[in-house]
Structures are given as C-alpha cells and as structure tokens.
PDB file of C-alpha atoms in Angstrom:
ATOM      1  CA  UNK A1093     -14.605-126.966  13.028  1.00 50.00           C
ATOM      2  CA  UNK A1094     -13.557-123.359  12.541  1.00 59.00           C
ATOM      3  CA  UNK A1095     -10.223-121.749  13.264  1.00 56.00           C
ATOM      4  CA  UNK A1096      -9.954-118.046  14.042  1.00 58.00           C
ATOM      5  CA  UNK A1097      -6.505-116.493  13.882  1.00 58.00           C
ATOM      6  CA  UNK A1098      -6.240-113.731  16.497  1.00 57.00           C
ATOM      7  CA  UNK A1099      -2.501-113.141  16.082  1.00 57.00           C
ATOM      8  CA  UNK A1100      -3.015-110.143  13.775  1.00 57.00           C
ATOM      9  CA  UNK A1101      -5.610-108.584  16.056  1.00 55.00           C
ATOM     10  CA  UNK A1102      -3.245-108.533  19.029  1.00 52.00           C
ATOM     11  CA  UNK A1103      -0.604-106.542  17.179  1.00 52.00           C
ATOM     12  CA  UNK A1104      -3.049-104.016  15.812  1.00 54.00           C
ATOM     13  CA  UNK A1105      -4.505-103.451  19.271  1.00 54.00           C
ATOM     14  CA  UNK A1106      -1.075-102.710  20.788  1.00 52.00           C
ATOM     15  CA  UNK A1107       0.619 -99.439  19.810  1.00 53.00           C
ATOM     16  CA  UNK A1108       3.684 -99.705  17.613  1.00 52.00           C
ATOM     17  CA  UNK A1109       6.852 -98.613  19.375  1.00 49.00           C
ATOM     18  CA  UNK A1110       8.857 -97.853  16.239  1.00 49.00           C
ATOM     19  CA  UNK A1111       6.311 -95.491  14.699  1.00 44.00           C
ATOM     20  CA  UNK A1112       6.226 -93.078  17.655  1.00 45.00           C
ATOM     21  CA  UNK A1113       9.509 -92.632  19.566  1.00 45.00           C
ATOM     22  CA  UNK A1114       7.818 -90.572  22.295  1.00 45.00           C
ATOM     23  CA  UNK A1115       6.289 -92.505  25.175  1.00 44.00           C
ATOM     24  CA  UNK A1116       2.729 -93.292  24.179  1.00 48.00           C
ATOM     25  CA  UNK A1117       1.687 -95.390  27.157  1.00 50.00           C
ATOM     26  CA  UNK A1118       1.842 -94.442  30.825  1.00 51.00           C
ATOM     27  CA  UNK A1119       3.971 -97.527  31.567  1.00 52.00           C
ATOM     28  CA  UNK A1120       6.712 -96.245  29.243  1.00 55.00           C
ATOM     29  CA  UNK A1121       6.845 -92.951  31.104  1.00 73.00           C
ATOM     30  CA  UNK A1122       8.274 -94.881  34.057  1.00 83.00           C
ATOM     31  CA  UNK A1123      11.463 -95.480  32.065  1.00 87.00           C
ATOM     32  CA  UNK A1124      13.925 -92.681  31.502  1.00 90.00           C
ATOM     33  CA  UNK A1125      15.569 -92.208  28.124  1.00 92.00           C
ATOM     34  CA  UNK A1126      18.765 -93.836  29.403  1.00 92.00           C
ATOM     35  CA  UNK A1127      16.877 -96.854  30.717  1.00 91.00           C
ATOM     36  CA  UNK A1128      15.011 -97.267  27.429  1.00 93.00           C
ATOM     37  CA  UNK A1129      18.351 -97.104  25.606  1.00 93.00           C
ATOM     38  CA  UNK A1130      19.788 -99.818  27.874  1.00 92.00           C
ATOM     39  CA  UNK A1131      16.757-102.005  27.109  1.00 92.00           C
ATOM     40  CA  UNK A1132      17.170-101.430  23.365  1.00 93.00           C
ATOM     41  CA  UNK A1133      20.900-102.211  23.485  1.00 91.00           C
ATOM     42  CA  UNK A1134      20.220-105.419  25.406  1.00 91.00           C
ATOM     43  CA  UNK A1135      18.434-106.761  22.331  1.00 91.00           C
ATOM     44  CA  UNK A1136      21.750-107.723  20.717  1.00 90.00           C
ATOM     45  CA  UNK A1137      23.153-109.333  23.876  1.00 89.00           C
ATOM     46  CA  UNK A1138      22.943-113.074  24.187  1.00 87.00           C
ATOM     47  CA  UNK A1139      22.221-115.104  27.297  1.00 89.00           C
ATOM     48  CA  UNK A1140      25.983-115.746  27.508  1.00 87.00           C
ATOM     49  CA  UNK A1141      26.456-112.092  28.490  1.00 86.00           C
ATOM     50  CA  UNK A1142      24.704-112.803  31.811  1.00 86.00           C
ATOM     51  CA  UNK A1143      27.522-115.094  32.944  1.00 85.00           C
ATOM     52  CA  UNK A1144      30.346-113.190  34.670  1.00 82.00           C
ATOM     53  CA  UNK A1145      33.515-113.250  32.618  1.00 78.00           C
ATOM     54  CA  UNK A1146      36.650-114.767  34.135  1.00 81.00           C
ATOM     55  CA  UNK A1147      40.047-113.291  33.361  1.00 82.00           C
ATOM     56  CA  UNK A1148      42.217-115.452  31.139  1.00 82.00           C
ATOM     57  CA  UNK A1149      45.336-117.062  32.505  1.00 87.00           C
ATOM     58  CA  UNK A1150      48.714-116.451  30.922  1.00 85.00           C
ATOM     59  CA  UNK A1151      48.596-119.485  28.602  1.00 87.00           C
ATOM     60  CA  UNK A1152      45.106-118.630  27.338  1.00 86.00           C
ATOM     61  CA  UNK A1153      46.201-115.007  26.786  1.00 84.00           C
ATOM     62  CA  UNK A1154      49.204-116.274  24.839  1.00 87.00           C
ATOM     63  CA  UNK A1155      47.066-118.476  22.584  1.00 90.00           C
ATOM     64  CA  UNK A1156      43.750-116.548  22.398  1.00 89.00           C
ATOM     65  CA  UNK A1157      44.889-113.008  23.061  1.00 88.00           C
ATOM     66  CA  UNK A1158      43.710-110.593  25.736  1.00 86.00           C
ATOM     67  CA  UNK A1159      40.401-110.952  27.536  1.00 81.00           C
ATOM     68  CA  UNK A1160      37.607-109.301  25.508  1.00 79.00           C
ATOM     69  CA  UNK A1161      35.810-106.365  27.121  1.00 78.00           C
ATOM     70  CA  UNK A1162      32.917-107.225  29.380  1.00 77.00           C
ATOM     71  CA  UNK A1163      29.305-106.446  28.431  1.00 79.00           C
ATOM     72  CA  UNK A1164      28.462-105.598  32.057  1.00 82.00           C
ATOM     73  CA  UNK A1165      27.606-102.005  32.926  1.00 85.00           C
ATOM     74  CA  UNK A1166      29.343-100.139  35.734  1.00 83.00           C
ATOM     75  CA  UNK A1167      26.096 -98.874  37.283  1.00 87.00           C
ATOM     76  CA  UNK A1168      24.535-101.677  39.339  1.00 89.00           C
ATOM     77  CA  UNK A1169      20.942-100.588  38.755  1.00 91.00           C
ATOM     78  CA  UNK A1170      21.433-100.269  35.019  1.00 91.00           C
ATOM     79  CA  UNK A1171      23.181-103.641  34.954  1.00 91.00           C
ATOM     80  CA  UNK A1172      20.216-105.244  36.732  1.00 93.00           C
ATOM     81  CA  UNK A1173      17.930-103.604  34.180  1.00 93.00           C
ATOM     82  CA  UNK A1174      20.123-104.881  31.319  1.00 92.00           C
ATOM     83  CA  UNK A1175      20.040-108.424  32.693  1.00 93.00           C
ATOM     84  CA  UNK A1176      16.255-108.282  33.010  1.00 94.00           C
ATOM     85  CA  UNK A1177      15.995-106.941  29.466  1.00 94.00           C
ATOM     86  CA  UNK A1178      18.285-109.630  28.028  1.00 93.00           C
ATOM     87  CA  UNK A1179      16.138-112.332  29.599  1.00 93.00           C
ATOM     88  CA  UNK A1180      12.957-110.638  28.433  1.00 93.00           C
ATOM     89  CA  UNK A1181      14.232-110.340  24.850  1.00 92.00           C
ATOM     90  CA  UNK A1182      14.962-114.071  24.815  1.00 91.00           C
ATOM     91  CA  UNK A1183      12.043-115.422  26.875  1.00 89.00           C
ATOM     92  CA  UNK A1184       9.308-112.862  26.218  1.00 84.00           C
ATOM     93  CA  UNK A1185       6.547-112.765  28.791  1.00 86.00           C
ATOM     94  CA  UNK A1186       7.618-116.145  30.206  1.00 87.00           C
ATOM     95  CA  UNK A1187      10.416-114.759  32.349  1.00 88.00           C
ATOM     96  CA  UNK A1188      11.697-116.725  35.301  1.00 88.00           C
ATOM     97  CA  UNK A1189      10.506-115.319  38.627  1.00 90.00           C
ATOM     98  CA  UNK A1190      14.129-115.076  39.755  1.00 90.00           C
ATOM     99  CA  UNK A1191      14.841-112.468  37.040  1.00 90.00           C
ATOM    100  CA  UNK A1192      12.021-110.263  38.298  1.00 91.00           C
ATOM    101  CA  UNK A1193      13.112-110.689  41.921  1.00 93.00           C
ATOM    102  CA  UNK A1194      16.715-109.777  41.064  1.00 92.00           C
ATOM    103  CA  UNK A1195      15.573-106.580  39.353  1.00 92.00           C
ATOM    104  CA  UNK A1196      13.384-105.660  42.324  1.00 93.00           C
ATOM    105  CA  UNK A1197      16.247-106.422  44.725  1.00 93.00           C
ATOM    106  CA  UNK A1198      18.433-103.994  42.751  1.00 92.00           C
ATOM    107  CA  UNK A1199      15.967-101.196  43.493  1.00 91.00           C
ATOM    108  CA  UNK A1200      13.544-101.253  40.564  1.00 91.00           C
ATOM    109  CA  UNK A1201       9.849-101.034  41.351  1.00 91.00           C
ATOM    110  CA  UNK A1202       7.344-103.627  40.213  1.00 91.00           C
ATOM    111  CA  UNK A1203       5.796-101.036  37.894  1.00 92.00           C
ATOM    112  CA  UNK A1204       9.167-100.345  36.231  1.00 92.00           C
ATOM    113  CA  UNK A1205       9.817-104.057  35.747  1.00 92.00           C
ATOM    114  CA  UNK A1206       6.382-104.382  34.154  1.00 91.00           C
ATOM    115  CA  UNK A1207       7.079-101.365  31.935  1.00 92.00           C
ATOM    116  CA  UNK A1208      10.308-102.972  30.683  1.00 92.00           C
ATOM    117  CA  UNK A1209       8.570-106.265  29.926  1.00 91.00           C
ATOM    118  CA  UNK A1210       5.692-104.487  28.147  1.00 91.00           C
ATOM    119  CA  UNK A1211       8.118-102.311  26.149  1.00 91.00           C
ATOM    120  CA  UNK A1212       9.951-105.432  24.978  1.00 91.00           C
ATOM    121  CA  UNK A1213       6.707-107.296  24.291  1.00 88.00           C
ATOM    122  CA  UNK A1214       5.504-104.542  21.977  1.00 88.00           C
ATOM    123  CA  UNK A1215       8.914-104.221  20.292  1.00 86.00           C
ATOM    124  CA  UNK A1216       9.352-107.896  19.486  1.00 79.00           C
ATOM    125  CA  UNK A1217       8.508-109.088  16.004  1.00 71.00           C
ATOM    126  CA  UNK A1218       5.287-111.080  15.864  1.00 70.00           C
ATOM    127  CA  UNK A1219       5.736-114.827  15.699  1.00 67.00           C
ATOM    128  CA  UNK A1220       3.848-116.414  12.851  1.00 65.00           C
ATOM    129  CA  UNK A1221       2.803-119.994  13.422  1.00 64.00           C
ATOM    130  CA  UNK A1222       1.277-122.299  10.926  1.00 65.00           C
ATOM    131  CA  UNK A1223      -1.936-123.983  11.945  1.00 63.00           C
ATOM    132  CA  UNK A1224      -1.541-127.727  11.742  1.00 57.00           C
TER     133      UNK A1224
END
C-alpha cells in the first residue's frame, strides 16, 4: 500500500500572504486595508474575547483591581468581522454556521465572509501530521 503526502502540494499551490503584502487574489480585494488589519489583529485574540465582559462589583474591584479594557471594537461591523476572524483563526475552515450568519446579519456579504476565511486559511501555518 502506498501513501502520498499532498500536504506540501496544497501550500505551494496557494499564494503566500506574507511574501506579497499587496492583494494578490481577487477575493482579497474585497477587504479594505482596515478590515485586513482587524483580521490580522484578531489572530492574538482568544475565544474568551467573544464573551461580553461584565463590570466588576465593588468587592472584586477591591481585590482584583479595576475591570480590564474590553477587546470589543466600537464599530459594529468591524466587531462582527473581528468575531468571525477570531473563530476562523481557531477553527479554520470548519467554522460554525452561526458565525457566518452573524457576520452576514451585521452587513457583510457572502463574498466578503469567504474572503476573510480564505485570507486566514492562507495565513495559517501548515499543520504537519505524522502518518501512523
């Protein structure tokens, strides 16, 4: 029985995002520079940043200090894009359908949502798996 490893072929077929900062694919041209920056900044955010932060009560402020600043953005459309990007950075192409619907409900087109997911898919480091 033969085993063919196609993992290297997939990454050579897709253009590298880091080598050319200008949009190289038509799907990336759907995203403005600000939106691409929001997607890149969402890489460091964890899934905990999707949960709305509650203000601390007086005893918690006394013990733990003031409430830390929120990761949420003031612009609702950019916040919906950030939430989609955070989920895409953590789940890859296996996003929940609810995440895509929330982004579309916030006013993003299906093409823009696909462009964000493709941008993240090309930017993620390849996962190396050992054949067992």
